[in-house]
Coordinates of C-alpha atoms and ligand atoms in Angstrom, one line a residue:
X1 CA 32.6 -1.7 -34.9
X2 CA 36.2 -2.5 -33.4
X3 CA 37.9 0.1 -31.6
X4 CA 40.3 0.8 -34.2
X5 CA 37.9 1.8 -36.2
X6 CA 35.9 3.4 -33.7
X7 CA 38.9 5.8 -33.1
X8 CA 38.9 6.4 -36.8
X9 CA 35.7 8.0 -36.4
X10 CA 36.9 10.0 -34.0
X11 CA 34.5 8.6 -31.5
X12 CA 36.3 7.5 -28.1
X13 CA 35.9 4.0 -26.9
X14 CA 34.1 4.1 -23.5
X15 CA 31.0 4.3 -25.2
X16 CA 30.4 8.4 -24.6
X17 CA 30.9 9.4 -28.0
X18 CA 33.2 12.5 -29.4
X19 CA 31.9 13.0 -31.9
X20 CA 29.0 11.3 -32.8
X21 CA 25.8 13.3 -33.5
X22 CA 24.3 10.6 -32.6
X23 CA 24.5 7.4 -30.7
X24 CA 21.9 4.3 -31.1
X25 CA 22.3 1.6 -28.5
X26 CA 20.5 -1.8 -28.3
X27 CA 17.7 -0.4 -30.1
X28 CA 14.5 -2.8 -31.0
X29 CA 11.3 -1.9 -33.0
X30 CA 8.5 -4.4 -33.1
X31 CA 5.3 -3.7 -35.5
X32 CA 2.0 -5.6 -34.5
X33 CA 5.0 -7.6 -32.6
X34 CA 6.8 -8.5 -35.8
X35 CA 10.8 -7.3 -34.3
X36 CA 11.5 -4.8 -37.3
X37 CA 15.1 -3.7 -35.6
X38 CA 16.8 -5.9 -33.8
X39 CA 19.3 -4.7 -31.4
X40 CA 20.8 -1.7 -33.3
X41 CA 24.2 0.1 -32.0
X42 CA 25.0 2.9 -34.3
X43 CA 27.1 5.8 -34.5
X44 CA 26.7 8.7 -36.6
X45 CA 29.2 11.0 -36.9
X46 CA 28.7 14.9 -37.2
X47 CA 29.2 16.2 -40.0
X48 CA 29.9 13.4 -42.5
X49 CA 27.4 12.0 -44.9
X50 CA 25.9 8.2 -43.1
X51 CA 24.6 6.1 -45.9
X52 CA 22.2 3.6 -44.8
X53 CA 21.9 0.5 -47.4
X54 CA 20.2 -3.1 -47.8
X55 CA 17.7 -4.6 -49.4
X56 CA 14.1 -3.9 -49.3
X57 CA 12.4 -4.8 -45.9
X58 CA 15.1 -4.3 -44.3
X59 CA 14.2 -1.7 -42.0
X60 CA 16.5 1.0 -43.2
X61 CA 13.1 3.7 -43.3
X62 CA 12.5 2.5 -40.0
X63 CA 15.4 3.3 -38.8
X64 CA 16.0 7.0 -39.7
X65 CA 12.5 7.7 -39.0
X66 CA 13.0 6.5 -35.1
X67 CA 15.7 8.9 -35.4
X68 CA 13.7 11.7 -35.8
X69 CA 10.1 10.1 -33.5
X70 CA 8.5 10.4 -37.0
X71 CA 7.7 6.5 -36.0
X72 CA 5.9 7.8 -32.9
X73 CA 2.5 7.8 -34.9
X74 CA 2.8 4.4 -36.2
X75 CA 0.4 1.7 -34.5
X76 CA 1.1 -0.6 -32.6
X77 CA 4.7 0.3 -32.4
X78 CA 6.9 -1.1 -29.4
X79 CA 10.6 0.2 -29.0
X80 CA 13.6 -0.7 -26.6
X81 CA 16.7 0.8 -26.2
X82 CA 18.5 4.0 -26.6
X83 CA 18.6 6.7 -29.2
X84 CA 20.8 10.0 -28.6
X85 CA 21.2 13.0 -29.9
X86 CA 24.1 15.3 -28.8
X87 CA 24.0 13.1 -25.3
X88 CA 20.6 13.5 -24.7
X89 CA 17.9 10.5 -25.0
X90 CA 15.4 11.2 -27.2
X91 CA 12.6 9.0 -26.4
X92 CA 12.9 10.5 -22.4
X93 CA 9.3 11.8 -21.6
X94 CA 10.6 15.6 -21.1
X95 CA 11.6 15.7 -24.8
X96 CA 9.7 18.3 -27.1
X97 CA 8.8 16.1 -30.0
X98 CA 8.2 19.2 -31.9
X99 CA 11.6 20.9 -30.8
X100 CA 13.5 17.4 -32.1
X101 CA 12.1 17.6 -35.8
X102 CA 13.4 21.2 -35.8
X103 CA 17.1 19.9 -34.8
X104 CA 16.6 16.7 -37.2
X105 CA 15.1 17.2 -40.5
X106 CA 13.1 15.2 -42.7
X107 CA 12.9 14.8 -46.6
X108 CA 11.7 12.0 -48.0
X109 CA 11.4 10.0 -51.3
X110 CA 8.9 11.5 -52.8
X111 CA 9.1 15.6 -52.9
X112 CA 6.0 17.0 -50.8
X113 CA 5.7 20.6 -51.3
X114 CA 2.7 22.4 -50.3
X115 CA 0.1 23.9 -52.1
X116 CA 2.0 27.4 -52.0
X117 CA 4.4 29.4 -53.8
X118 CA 7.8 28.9 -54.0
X119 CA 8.7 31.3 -51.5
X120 CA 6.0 30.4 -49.2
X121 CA 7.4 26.4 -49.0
X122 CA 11.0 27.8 -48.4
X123 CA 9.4 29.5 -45.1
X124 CA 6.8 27.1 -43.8
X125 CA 8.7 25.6 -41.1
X126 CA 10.5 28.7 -40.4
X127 CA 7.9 31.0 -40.1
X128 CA 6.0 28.7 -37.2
X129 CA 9.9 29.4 -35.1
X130 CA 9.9 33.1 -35.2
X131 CA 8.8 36.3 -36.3
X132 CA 10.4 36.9 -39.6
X133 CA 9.8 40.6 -41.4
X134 CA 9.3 41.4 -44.6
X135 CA 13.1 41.6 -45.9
X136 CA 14.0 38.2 -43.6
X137 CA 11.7 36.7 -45.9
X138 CA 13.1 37.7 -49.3
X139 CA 16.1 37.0 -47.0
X140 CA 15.9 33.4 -45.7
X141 CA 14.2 32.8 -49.1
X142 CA 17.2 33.1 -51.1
X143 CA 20.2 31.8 -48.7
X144 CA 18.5 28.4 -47.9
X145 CA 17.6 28.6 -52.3
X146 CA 21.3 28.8 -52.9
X147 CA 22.3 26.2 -50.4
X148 CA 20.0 24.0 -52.0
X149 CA 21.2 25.0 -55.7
X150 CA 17.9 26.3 -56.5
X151 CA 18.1 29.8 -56.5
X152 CA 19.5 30.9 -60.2
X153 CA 16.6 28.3 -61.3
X154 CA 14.0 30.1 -59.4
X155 CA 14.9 33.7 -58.1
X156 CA 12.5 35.1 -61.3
X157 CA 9.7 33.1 -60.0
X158 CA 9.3 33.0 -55.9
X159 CA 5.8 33.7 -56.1
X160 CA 4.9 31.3 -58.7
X161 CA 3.4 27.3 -57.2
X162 CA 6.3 24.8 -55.9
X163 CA 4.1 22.5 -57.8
X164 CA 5.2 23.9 -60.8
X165 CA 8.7 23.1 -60.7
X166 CA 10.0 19.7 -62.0
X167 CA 10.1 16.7 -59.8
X168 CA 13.7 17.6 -59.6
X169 CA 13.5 21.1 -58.4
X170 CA 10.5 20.5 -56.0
X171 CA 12.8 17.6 -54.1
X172 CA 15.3 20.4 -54.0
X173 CA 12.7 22.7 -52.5
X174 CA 11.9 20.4 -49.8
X175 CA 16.0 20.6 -49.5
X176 CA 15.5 24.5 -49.0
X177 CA 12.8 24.6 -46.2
X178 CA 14.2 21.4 -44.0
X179 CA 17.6 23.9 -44.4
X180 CA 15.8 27.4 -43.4
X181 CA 14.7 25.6 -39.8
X182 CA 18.6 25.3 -39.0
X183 CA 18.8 21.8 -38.3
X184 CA 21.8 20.0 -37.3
X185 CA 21.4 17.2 -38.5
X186 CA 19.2 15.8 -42.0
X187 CA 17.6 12.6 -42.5
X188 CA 17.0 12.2 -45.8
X189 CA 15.3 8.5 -47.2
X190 CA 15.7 7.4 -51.0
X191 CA 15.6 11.6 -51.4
X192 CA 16.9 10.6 -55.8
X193 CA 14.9 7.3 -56.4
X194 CA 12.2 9.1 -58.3
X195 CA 14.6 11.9 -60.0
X196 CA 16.4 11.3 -63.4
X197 CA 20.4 11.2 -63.0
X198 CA 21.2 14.7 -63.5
X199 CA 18.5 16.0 -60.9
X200 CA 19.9 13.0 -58.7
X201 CA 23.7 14.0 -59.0
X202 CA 22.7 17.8 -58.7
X203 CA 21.3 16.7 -55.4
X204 CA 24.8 14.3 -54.5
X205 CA 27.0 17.1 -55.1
X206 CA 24.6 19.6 -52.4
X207 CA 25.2 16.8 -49.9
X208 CA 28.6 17.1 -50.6
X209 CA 28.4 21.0 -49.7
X210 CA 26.2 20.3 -47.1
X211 CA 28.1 18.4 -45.2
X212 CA 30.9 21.1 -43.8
X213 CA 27.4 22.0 -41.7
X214 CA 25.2 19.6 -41.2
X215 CA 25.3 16.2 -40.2
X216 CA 23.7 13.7 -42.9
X217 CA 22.0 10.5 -43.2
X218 CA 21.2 8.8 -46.5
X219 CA 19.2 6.0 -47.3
X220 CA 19.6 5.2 -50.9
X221 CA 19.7 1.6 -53.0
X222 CA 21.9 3.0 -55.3
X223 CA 25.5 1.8 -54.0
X224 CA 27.1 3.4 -57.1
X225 CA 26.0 6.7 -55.3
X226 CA 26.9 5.9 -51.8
X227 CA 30.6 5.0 -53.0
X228 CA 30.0 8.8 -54.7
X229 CA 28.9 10.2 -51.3
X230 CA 29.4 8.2 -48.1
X231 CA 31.9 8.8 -45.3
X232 CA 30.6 6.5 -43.3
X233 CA 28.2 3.3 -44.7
X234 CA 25.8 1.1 -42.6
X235 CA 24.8 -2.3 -44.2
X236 CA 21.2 -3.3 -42.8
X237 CA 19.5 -6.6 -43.6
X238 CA 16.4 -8.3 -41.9
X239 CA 16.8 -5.3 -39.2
X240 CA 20.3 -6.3 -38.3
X241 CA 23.3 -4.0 -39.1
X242 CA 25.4 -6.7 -40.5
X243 CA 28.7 -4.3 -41.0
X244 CA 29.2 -1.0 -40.3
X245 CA 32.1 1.5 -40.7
X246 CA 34.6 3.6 -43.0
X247 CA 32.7 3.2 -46.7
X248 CA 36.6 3.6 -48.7
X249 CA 37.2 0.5 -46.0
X250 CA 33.9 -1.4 -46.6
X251 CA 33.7 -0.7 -50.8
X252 CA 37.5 -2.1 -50.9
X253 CA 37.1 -5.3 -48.8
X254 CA 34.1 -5.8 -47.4
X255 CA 34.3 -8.2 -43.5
X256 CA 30.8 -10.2 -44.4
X257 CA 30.7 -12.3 -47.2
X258 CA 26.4 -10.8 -46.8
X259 CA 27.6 -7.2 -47.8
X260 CA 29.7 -8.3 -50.7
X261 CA 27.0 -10.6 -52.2
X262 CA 25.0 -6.8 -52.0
X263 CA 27.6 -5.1 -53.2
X264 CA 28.3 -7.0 -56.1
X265 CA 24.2 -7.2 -56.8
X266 CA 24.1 -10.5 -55.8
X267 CA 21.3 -12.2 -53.6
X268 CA 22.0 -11.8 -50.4
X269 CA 20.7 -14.0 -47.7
X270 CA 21.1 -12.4 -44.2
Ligands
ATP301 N1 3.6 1.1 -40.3 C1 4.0 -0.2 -40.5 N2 3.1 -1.2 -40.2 C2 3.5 -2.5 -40.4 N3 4.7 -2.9 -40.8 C3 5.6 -2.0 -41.1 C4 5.3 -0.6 -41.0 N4 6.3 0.1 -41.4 C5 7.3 -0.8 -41.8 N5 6.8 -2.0 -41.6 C6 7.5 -3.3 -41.9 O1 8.8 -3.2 -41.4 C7 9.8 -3.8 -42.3 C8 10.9 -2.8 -42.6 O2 10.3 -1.7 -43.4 P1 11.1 -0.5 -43.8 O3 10.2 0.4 -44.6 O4 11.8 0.1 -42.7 O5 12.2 -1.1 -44.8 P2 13.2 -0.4 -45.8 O6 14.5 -1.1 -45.6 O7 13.1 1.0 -45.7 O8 12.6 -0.9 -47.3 P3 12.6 -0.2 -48.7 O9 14.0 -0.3 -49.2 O10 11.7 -1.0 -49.5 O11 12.2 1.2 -48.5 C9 9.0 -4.2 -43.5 O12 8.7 -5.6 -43.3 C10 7.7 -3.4 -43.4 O13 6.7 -4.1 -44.0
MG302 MG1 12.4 2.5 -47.1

């Protein structure tokens, strides 16, 4: 990133961000010492939607779930460098592991709801927070439903199985319990690829909601949807981020000739 465009962002230039939910400097994975990332310096800023893109390999799931220390129980893992979340490293030894998932949600490609009613799903991360009575369930239930667009599908069923609902609707679900923990900021990897287009754009225009509260990252293939959704776009190949910034700037007029040959769906050698 130049500083121009740094200051776009709203993020100053001394390298103490603004307003960045989070800041990634000189980060490096290696996997059974294959180097996955390779020196990564990232912002994201809060409350916009990030979308991550790149070919396959690339190390784009790698990367949110480092965000998050869902990596930590990989093997043979090695990482350098510096994550941080609101100013604060996340890999320092006095960080609560558990405490940082609440802050940074997960939802991933495939929907994983629990064997449990609807109801029940919405709650399970909350419940393990606080103590929630009877009418904070019914409650909770049905604000983090409607922030997910669920609730007018399901409010006549909350006690029937989440594995009822269409694929769809249960990747909405998983929408409506990461939501119900408050986090501040959502990770969510390839969250459409296995939803038809409606489900997929039902699921677009929540982000677009979402994003006056929370702070979003999106990993998708689809560019057609990141030029629907993205503030901000990263471009990562071979576990490099080969271009990075505004995605109106980067859709127009791409700066490597690498992300327009995958923009325009060609092959794309990094
Ligand atoms: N647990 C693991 N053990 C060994 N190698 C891994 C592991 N996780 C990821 N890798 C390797 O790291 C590289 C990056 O993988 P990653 O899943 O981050 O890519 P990706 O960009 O998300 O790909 P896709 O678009 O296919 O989801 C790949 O070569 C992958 O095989
Ligand atoms: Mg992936």
């Amino acid at each position: 990133m130049n500083k121009q465009e740094i200051l776009k962002m709203g993020l100053s230039t001394n390298g103490k961000e603004k307003n960045s939910a989070i800041a990634i400097s000189g980060f490096n994975v290696w996997i059974n010492d294959v180097h996955i990332l390779n020196n990564i310096n990232l912002h994201i800023p809060n409350k916009k939607i990030t979308c991550i893109i790149g070919p396959s390999g690339g190390g784009k799931s790698t990367l949110i779930r480092s965000i998050n220390r869902i990596n930590d129980e990989v093997p043979d893992m090695t990482i350098k460098g510096n994550i941080q979340f609101n100013g604060k490293p996340i890999y320092a030894p006095s960080i609560d592991v558990a405490n940082l998932r609440t802050q940074i949600g997960m939802v991933f490609q495939k929907p994983c709801v629990f064997p449990k009613s609807i109801k029940e799903n919405v709650l399970f991360g909350v419940q393990h927070l606080k103590k929630i009575d009877k009418h904070e369930r019914l409650q909770l239930t049905e604000e983090n439903l409607k922030a997910a667009s669920l609730w007018k599908e399901v409010a006549h069923r909350l006690n029937d199985k989440a594995s009822s609902l269409s694929l769809g609707q249960q990747q909405r679900l998983c929408i409506a319990r990461t939501l119900a923990v408050k986090p501040q900021i959502i990770l969510l990897d390839e969250p459409t690829s296995s939803l038809d287009p409606v489900s997929a754009r039902a699921i677009e225009n929540m982000m677009l909601e979402l994003k006056e509260q929370y702070t979003i990252v999106f990993v998708t293939h689809n560019i057609q949807q990141a030029k629907r959704i993205a503030d901000h776009l990263v471009f990562i190949c071979e576990g490099k981020i080969i271009e990075q910034g505004a995605a109106t700037k980067i859709f127009a007029k791409p700066s490597h000739p690498q992300t327009r040959a995958y923009l325009n769906d060609e092959f794309c050698e990094c």
